[in-house]
Short mmCIF file of C-alpha atoms and ligand atoms in Angstrom, two decimals:
data_model
loop_
_atom_site.label_atom_id
_atom_site.label_comp_id
_atom_site.label_asym_id
_atom_site.label_seq_id
_atom_site.Cartn_x
_atom_site.Cartn_y
_atom_site.Cartn_z
CA MET A 13 -27.96 42.24 -23.83
CA ALA A 14 -26.89 43.54 -27.22
CA LYS A 15 -25.85 41.93 -30.48
CA LEU A 16 -22.12 41.45 -30.81
CA GLY A 17 -21.29 43.59 -33.84
CA THR A 18 -22.92 42.18 -36.97
CA THR A 19 -23.40 38.69 -35.47
CA ASP A 20 -26.59 37.16 -34.10
CA LEU A 21 -24.94 36.61 -30.72
CA ASP A 22 -26.81 38.39 -27.93
CA VAL A 23 -24.24 39.14 -25.25
CA PHE A 24 -24.09 40.55 -21.73
CA PRO A 25 -22.11 43.83 -21.46
CA LEU A 26 -19.37 42.15 -19.33
CA CYS A 27 -17.57 39.16 -20.83
CA LEU A 28 -16.28 36.86 -18.07
CA GLY A 29 -12.58 36.06 -18.43
CA GLY A 30 -11.76 32.38 -18.06
CA ASN A 31 -8.01 32.35 -17.52
CA VAL A 32 -8.57 32.08 -13.75
CA PHE A 33 -10.28 28.67 -14.09
CA GLY A 34 -7.63 26.10 -13.19
CA TRP A 35 -5.20 28.86 -12.20
CA THR A 36 -6.16 31.25 -9.39
CA ALA A 37 -9.60 29.64 -9.01
CA ASP A 38 -9.93 25.89 -8.39
CA ARG A 39 -12.90 23.89 -9.69
CA ALA A 40 -15.25 24.81 -6.82
CA GLY A 41 -14.14 28.45 -6.91
CA SER A 42 -14.62 28.59 -10.67
CA PHE A 43 -18.12 27.11 -10.37
CA ALA A 44 -18.96 29.75 -7.73
CA VAL A 45 -17.85 32.59 -10.03
CA LEU A 46 -19.68 31.10 -13.00
CA ASP A 47 -22.86 30.61 -10.96
CA ALA A 48 -22.73 34.20 -9.67
CA TYR A 49 -22.16 35.54 -13.18
CA ALA A 50 -25.07 33.52 -14.62
CA ALA A 51 -27.31 34.55 -11.71
CA ALA A 52 -26.61 38.20 -12.57
CA GLY A 53 -27.74 37.56 -16.17
CA GLY A 54 -24.24 37.03 -17.59
CA ASN A 55 -23.95 34.79 -20.65
CA PHE A 56 -20.65 35.64 -22.39
CA ILE A 57 -17.61 33.60 -21.32
CA ASP A 58 -14.09 33.86 -22.74
CA THR A 59 -11.55 31.05 -22.57
CA ALA A 60 -8.75 29.52 -24.69
CA ASP A 61 -7.37 26.05 -25.26
CA VAL A 62 -4.02 27.11 -23.74
CA TYR A 63 -5.51 28.26 -20.39
CA SER A 64 -3.86 27.60 -18.02
CA ALA A 65 -0.77 25.80 -19.33
CA TRP A 66 1.59 28.20 -17.52
CA VAL A 67 0.67 26.79 -14.11
CA PRO A 68 3.14 24.14 -12.86
CA GLY A 69 1.51 20.72 -13.21
CA ASN A 70 -0.98 21.87 -15.83
CA SER A 71 -0.76 21.02 -19.51
CA GLY A 72 -3.38 23.41 -20.94
CA GLY A 73 -7.09 22.81 -21.48
CA GLU A 74 -7.87 23.15 -17.75
CA SER A 75 -10.07 26.23 -18.19
CA GLU A 76 -12.12 24.68 -21.01
CA THR A 77 -12.49 21.48 -18.98
CA VAL A 78 -13.81 23.31 -15.91
CA LEU A 79 -16.18 25.35 -18.07
CA GLY A 80 -17.39 22.17 -19.84
CA GLU A 81 -18.04 20.46 -16.51
CA TRP A 82 -19.98 23.47 -15.27
CA LEU A 83 -22.11 23.56 -18.44
CA ALA A 84 -22.81 19.83 -18.09
CA GLU A 85 -23.76 20.08 -14.39
CA ARG A 86 -25.97 23.12 -14.89
CA GLY A 87 -27.43 21.92 -18.21
CA ASN A 88 -27.29 25.45 -19.58
CA ARG A 89 -25.21 25.19 -22.77
CA GLY A 90 -27.97 26.86 -24.80
CA ASP A 91 -28.02 29.91 -22.53
CA VAL A 92 -24.31 30.68 -22.80
CA VAL A 93 -22.18 32.28 -25.52
CA ILE A 94 -18.82 30.50 -25.43
CA ALA A 95 -15.75 32.15 -26.89
CA THR A 96 -12.54 30.16 -27.07
CA LYS A 97 -9.25 30.43 -28.96
CA ASN A 98 -6.70 28.27 -30.70
CA GLY A 99 -3.11 28.56 -31.79
CA ARG A 100 -0.88 28.20 -28.74
CA LEU A 101 -1.50 24.71 -27.33
CA ALA A 102 0.63 21.71 -28.37
CA PRO A 103 0.32 19.73 -30.54
CA PHE A 104 -1.95 22.13 -32.47
CA GLU A 105 0.12 25.31 -32.41
CA GLY A 106 -0.25 27.84 -35.19
CA LEU A 107 -2.98 28.62 -37.69
CA SER A 108 -2.39 25.98 -40.38
CA ALA A 109 -5.46 24.08 -41.58
CA LYS A 110 -4.20 20.93 -39.87
CA ALA A 111 -3.65 22.71 -36.56
CA ILE A 112 -7.05 24.44 -36.66
CA HIS A 113 -8.93 21.20 -37.35
CA GLY A 114 -7.09 19.38 -34.56
CA ALA A 115 -7.49 22.24 -32.08
CA VAL A 116 -11.22 22.73 -32.57
CA ASP A 117 -12.01 19.06 -31.98
CA ALA A 118 -9.91 19.06 -28.81
CA SER A 119 -11.68 22.21 -27.53
CA LEU A 120 -15.13 20.79 -28.33
CA ARG A 121 -14.25 17.62 -26.42
CA ARG A 122 -13.08 19.54 -23.35
CA LEU A 123 -16.06 21.89 -23.44
CA GLY A 124 -18.44 18.93 -23.84
CA THR A 125 -20.33 20.66 -26.63
CA ASP A 126 -20.71 20.27 -30.37
CA TYR A 127 -20.40 23.96 -31.24
CA ILE A 128 -18.40 27.03 -30.21
CA ASP A 129 -20.14 30.39 -30.56
CA LEU A 130 -17.08 32.54 -31.19
CA TYR A 131 -13.75 31.01 -32.20
CA TYR A 132 -10.67 33.25 -32.08
CA ALA A 133 -7.28 32.95 -33.67
CA HIS A 134 -5.39 33.61 -30.41
CA TYR A 135 -2.15 34.87 -32.01
CA ASP A 136 -1.00 35.32 -35.56
CA ASP A 137 1.05 32.61 -37.24
CA PRO A 138 3.25 34.41 -39.78
CA GLU A 139 4.34 31.05 -41.26
CA THR A 140 0.85 30.32 -42.54
CA PRO A 141 -0.70 32.29 -45.42
CA VAL A 142 -3.90 34.03 -44.28
CA GLU A 143 -5.74 32.29 -47.14
CA GLU A 144 -5.12 28.87 -45.59
CA THR A 145 -6.28 30.05 -42.16
CA VAL A 146 -9.43 31.76 -43.45
CA ALA A 147 -10.39 28.73 -45.57
CA ALA A 148 -9.91 26.38 -42.60
CA TYR A 149 -12.04 28.54 -40.31
CA ASP A 150 -14.72 28.69 -43.01
CA GLU A 151 -14.81 24.88 -43.06
CA LEU A 152 -15.47 24.88 -39.32
CA VAL A 153 -18.38 27.28 -39.77
CA ARG A 154 -19.82 25.19 -42.60
CA ALA A 155 -19.46 22.03 -40.51
CA GLY A 156 -21.41 23.71 -37.68
CA LYS A 157 -18.52 23.36 -35.23
CA VAL A 158 -18.18 27.13 -34.93
CA ARG A 159 -20.80 29.88 -35.31
CA TYR A 160 -18.49 32.87 -35.84
CA VAL A 161 -14.75 33.35 -36.19
CA ALA A 162 -12.76 36.22 -34.70
CA VAL A 163 -9.18 37.28 -34.15
CA SER A 164 -6.80 38.42 -31.40
CA ASN A 165 -3.19 39.67 -31.45
CA MET A 166 -2.88 39.93 -35.24
CA SER A 167 -1.66 43.02 -37.11
CA THR A 168 -4.32 45.06 -38.86
CA ASP A 169 -2.49 44.44 -42.15
CA ARG A 170 -2.93 40.70 -41.78
CA ILE A 171 -6.55 41.05 -40.62
CA ARG A 172 -7.25 43.32 -43.62
CA ALA A 173 -5.78 40.72 -45.98
CA SER A 174 -7.84 37.99 -44.27
CA LEU A 175 -11.08 39.95 -44.65
CA ALA A 176 -10.35 40.79 -48.29
CA PHE A 177 -9.76 37.12 -49.09
CA ALA A 178 -12.90 36.02 -47.22
CA ASP A 179 -14.99 38.61 -49.06
CA ARG A 180 -13.54 37.71 -52.46
CA GLU A 181 -14.16 33.99 -51.96
CA GLY A 182 -17.45 34.28 -50.05
CA LEU A 183 -15.96 32.69 -46.91
CA ALA A 184 -16.65 33.37 -43.22
CA ARG A 185 -14.98 36.65 -42.19
CA TYR A 186 -13.67 37.61 -38.77
CA ALA A 187 -16.61 39.10 -36.89
CA ALA A 188 -14.75 40.63 -33.95
CA ILE A 189 -11.30 41.61 -32.70
CA GLN A 190 -10.02 40.90 -29.18
CA PRO A 191 -7.41 43.62 -28.50
CA HIS A 192 -5.31 44.51 -25.44
CA TYR A 193 -7.05 47.68 -24.31
CA ASN A 194 -7.91 49.40 -21.05
CA LEU A 195 -7.66 52.79 -19.33
CA VAL A 196 -3.87 52.51 -18.85
CA GLU A 197 -3.10 50.62 -22.07
CA ARG A 198 -4.50 52.70 -24.91
CA ALA A 199 -1.88 53.52 -27.54
CA GLY A 200 -1.89 50.36 -29.68
CA PHE A 201 -5.66 50.16 -29.78
CA GLU A 202 -6.32 53.83 -30.44
CA ARG A 203 -3.62 54.15 -33.10
CA ASP A 204 -4.23 50.95 -35.10
CA VAL A 205 -7.18 48.82 -34.07
CA LEU A 206 -9.85 51.46 -33.50
CA PRO A 207 -9.67 53.17 -36.92
CA PHE A 208 -9.50 49.78 -38.61
CA ALA A 209 -12.36 48.21 -36.62
CA SER A 210 -14.54 51.29 -37.18
CA ALA A 211 -13.92 51.25 -40.93
CA GLU A 212 -14.59 47.51 -41.15
CA ASN A 213 -17.59 47.65 -38.82
CA LEU A 214 -16.00 45.12 -36.46
CA ALA A 215 -16.87 44.82 -32.79
CA THR A 216 -14.01 44.82 -30.30
CA VAL A 217 -13.89 42.78 -27.09
CA PRO A 218 -10.93 44.12 -25.07
CA TYR A 219 -8.87 41.82 -22.86
CA TYR A 220 -7.04 42.73 -19.61
CA ALA A 221 -9.89 45.20 -19.11
CA LEU A 222 -8.74 45.67 -15.50
CA ALA A 223 -5.03 45.90 -16.38
CA LYS A 224 -4.44 42.61 -14.49
CA GLY A 225 -6.12 44.05 -11.41
CA PHE A 226 -4.52 47.52 -11.35
CA LEU A 227 -7.79 49.18 -12.38
CA THR A 228 -9.64 47.72 -9.38
CA GLY A 229 -7.76 50.25 -7.24
CA LYS A 230 -6.10 47.65 -5.00
CA TYR A 231 -2.56 48.64 -6.02
CA ARG A 232 -1.63 51.82 -4.14
CA PRO A 233 1.67 53.43 -3.20
CA GLY A 234 3.14 51.52 -0.27
CA SER A 235 0.67 48.62 -0.44
CA ALA A 236 1.58 44.99 -1.17
CA VAL A 237 -0.86 42.74 -3.04
CA ASP A 238 -0.70 38.95 -2.86
CA SER A 239 -1.48 37.82 -6.41
CA PRO A 240 0.44 36.07 -9.19
CA ARG A 241 -0.54 39.11 -11.26
CA ALA A 242 0.95 41.61 -8.79
CA LYS A 243 4.21 42.26 -10.65
CA GLY A 244 2.46 43.04 -13.96
CA ALA A 245 -0.33 45.05 -12.36
CA ALA A 246 1.89 47.09 -10.00
CA ALA A 247 3.99 48.21 -12.98
CA TYR A 248 1.17 50.65 -13.83
CA LEU A 249 1.62 52.42 -10.49
CA ASP A 250 3.66 55.36 -11.78
CA GLU A 251 2.78 59.05 -11.81
CA ARG A 252 0.15 58.55 -14.48
CA GLY A 253 -1.24 55.51 -12.65
CA VAL A 254 -1.72 57.55 -9.48
CA ARG A 255 -3.48 60.26 -11.50
CA VAL A 256 -5.81 57.66 -13.01
CA LEU A 257 -6.57 56.17 -9.58
CA ASP A 258 -7.37 59.63 -8.14
CA THR A 259 -9.86 60.26 -10.94
CA LEU A 260 -11.34 56.77 -10.64
CA ASP A 261 -11.80 57.31 -6.88
CA ARG A 262 -13.65 60.58 -7.48
CA VAL A 263 -15.98 59.13 -10.12
CA ALA A 264 -16.60 55.92 -8.15
CA ALA A 265 -17.53 57.94 -5.04
CA ALA A 266 -19.93 60.10 -7.06
CA HIS A 267 -21.79 57.01 -8.28
CA GLY A 268 -21.39 54.91 -5.13
CA VAL A 269 -19.83 52.04 -7.08
CA PRO A 270 -16.46 50.24 -6.89
CA VAL A 271 -13.47 51.63 -8.80
CA ALA A 272 -13.38 48.47 -10.96
CA ALA A 273 -16.87 49.16 -12.28
CA VAL A 274 -15.88 52.70 -13.30
CA SER A 275 -12.79 51.39 -15.14
CA LEU A 276 -14.96 48.95 -17.06
CA ALA A 277 -17.64 51.57 -17.76
CA TRP A 278 -15.01 53.88 -19.31
CA LEU A 279 -13.91 51.02 -21.56
CA ALA A 280 -17.47 50.02 -22.45
CA ALA A 281 -18.16 53.61 -23.56
CA GLN A 282 -15.33 53.68 -26.12
CA PRO A 283 -16.16 53.33 -29.82
CA THR A 284 -16.43 49.78 -31.23
CA VAL A 285 -16.25 48.17 -27.75
CA ALA A 286 -18.99 45.55 -27.41
CA ALA A 287 -18.04 44.14 -24.00
CA PRO A 288 -14.86 44.36 -21.91
CA ILE A 289 -13.41 41.02 -20.75
CA ALA A 290 -12.47 40.79 -17.08
CA SER A 291 -11.94 37.89 -14.74
CA ALA A 292 -12.78 37.43 -11.10
CA ARG A 293 -11.31 34.87 -8.70
CA THR A 294 -14.31 34.94 -6.34
CA PRO A 295 -18.00 35.93 -6.44
CA GLU A 296 -17.10 38.89 -4.18
CA GLN A 297 -14.65 40.22 -6.77
CA LEU A 298 -17.23 39.66 -9.50
CA ALA A 299 -19.81 41.70 -7.59
CA ASP A 300 -17.54 44.75 -7.95
CA LEU A 301 -17.52 44.37 -11.75
CA LEU A 302 -21.20 43.77 -12.42
CA PRO A 303 -22.40 47.40 -12.11
CA VAL A 304 -20.76 48.01 -15.50
CA GLY A 305 -24.00 46.68 -17.01
CA THR A 306 -25.98 49.71 -15.84
CA LEU A 307 -23.40 52.37 -14.96
CA ARG A 308 -23.37 55.35 -17.37
CA LEU A 309 -20.62 57.93 -16.96
CA SER A 310 -21.18 61.54 -17.96
CA ASP A 311 -19.17 63.11 -20.79
CA GLU A 312 -17.24 65.10 -18.17
CA GLU A 313 -16.36 61.93 -16.24
CA LEU A 314 -15.32 60.06 -19.38
CA SER A 315 -13.08 62.88 -20.55
CA ALA A 316 -11.58 63.38 -17.06
CA LEU A 317 -10.57 59.71 -17.05
CA THR A 318 -9.19 59.92 -20.58
CA THR A 319 -7.19 63.05 -19.72
CA ALA A 320 -5.81 61.50 -16.52
CA SER A 321 -4.50 58.53 -18.51
CA ASN A 322 -2.84 60.62 -21.26
N1 NAP B 1 -6.44 37.41 -26.24
C1 NAP B 1 -5.46 37.40 -25.39
O1 NAP B 1 -4.27 37.29 -25.75
C2 NAP B 1 -5.74 37.52 -23.91
C3 NAP B 1 -4.69 37.87 -23.03
C4 NAP B 1 -5.00 38.00 -21.67
C5 NAP B 1 -6.30 37.79 -21.20
N2 NAP B 1 -7.29 37.43 -22.10
C6 NAP B 1 -8.69 37.23 -21.63
O2 NAP B 1 -9.11 38.39 -20.94
C7 NAP B 1 -9.55 38.04 -19.64
C8 NAP B 1 -9.28 39.19 -18.70
O3 NAP B 1 -7.89 39.33 -18.45
P1 NAP B 1 -7.28 38.87 -17.06
O4 NAP B 1 -8.25 37.97 -16.40
O5 NAP B 1 -5.94 38.26 -17.32
O6 NAP B 1 -7.03 40.23 -16.28
P2 NAP B 1 -7.99 41.43 -15.84
O7 NAP B 1 -9.40 41.13 -16.17
O8 NAP B 1 -7.39 42.69 -16.32
O9 NAP B 1 -7.82 41.38 -14.23
C9 NAP B 1 -8.58 40.45 -13.52
C10 NAP B 1 -7.94 40.15 -12.16
O10 NAP B 1 -8.04 41.29 -11.31
C11 NAP B 1 -8.29 40.86 -9.98
N3 NAP B 1 -9.63 41.35 -9.61
C12 NAP B 1 -10.80 41.27 -10.30
N4 NAP B 1 -11.80 41.84 -9.63
C13 NAP B 1 -11.28 42.29 -8.49
C14 NAP B 1 -11.83 42.98 -7.37
N5 NAP B 1 -13.13 43.28 -7.33
N6 NAP B 1 -11.01 43.30 -6.35
C15 NAP B 1 -9.71 43.01 -6.40
N7 NAP B 1 -9.11 42.35 -7.42
C16 NAP B 1 -9.90 41.99 -8.46
C17 NAP B 1 -8.25 39.33 -10.01
O11 NAP B 1 -6.90 38.90 -9.83
P3 NAP B 1 -6.21 38.63 -8.39
O12 NAP B 1 -7.27 38.55 -7.36
O13 NAP B 1 -5.46 37.36 -8.58
O14 NAP B 1 -5.29 39.81 -8.19
C18 NAP B 1 -8.66 39.05 -11.43
O15 NAP B 1 -8.31 37.75 -11.86
C19 NAP B 1 -8.82 36.72 -19.32
O16 NAP B 1 -9.41 36.01 -18.27
C20 NAP B 1 -8.88 36.05 -20.66
O17 NAP B 1 -10.15 35.47 -20.85
C21 NAP B 1 -7.01 37.32 -23.42
#
């Protein structure tokens, strides 16, 4: 466990992605993954109000509901750091004060708790001045509904303006950034987010840490994978993707660990990264990810992976 950036939140080095709950994992399957994660010492779970509204028959909130039911059945709310997000689920879309207040109460109800540890703005809302958003989030912190606020998918210019306003007015400032970042998706993070997060002393918690499954090594030339993520993940299987897989295979064999764990260990070793976020559909998949907690790659291995993905 380590503190998440400058917060008091003690978190496990792998954050468990919750977009599978109510999507590719049903209630029993989700409970099995959550139980396996907790049994391994995991305590950091990422969800969002909008998960998993894209599934036919769903309306959003399914992931939070499953997580809330699991917390209630296991009676372990106090042991878990819950991160959720707002901004994309009707009728509380956007980052206006009204939307934020409505969204947080709906999330708390579904999660069956009276506080959220880390509350992210899921996407920017260019229609709302950052001052209104920051002030609304500060009210949630003061009301005890949220411990820390954070941000995902917002330009560094708008985050900078948000932090400046929070500092000037003595309001709660974003404590972490959740960027899209992994071994085959580096440019946006390394160009914009990394220098900014380093300068502002902000922790980053990268999403799609496994590139939708590509970085587990199950997408290979000539192979077909049965997953709703297959189209997005297989798109990484170009010349560079093959080079990355070859290097991952070599490093994984040297350590006797699954390819997925090496992918996550590379990410965990990058500056500002507090914990990669990855999901698993089953406890067996999760078992492949857990070695990231103890796996340390050498400088040569890290730079070989970086070079392969250039
Ligand atoms: N802030 C944002 O905008 C944003 C956006 C996206 C995601 N997120 C968060 O980040 C989390 C991680 O992203 P993600 O879950 O979409 O993708 P991911 O972590 O990059 O990929 C996870 C998927 O890879 C496959 N997988 C995992 N372990 C495996 C193994 N050992 N063997 C074979 N396949 C394995 C599973 O999919 P299959 O078995 O179905 O192939 C699993 O659901 C999400 O759950 C969510 O919490 C945030």
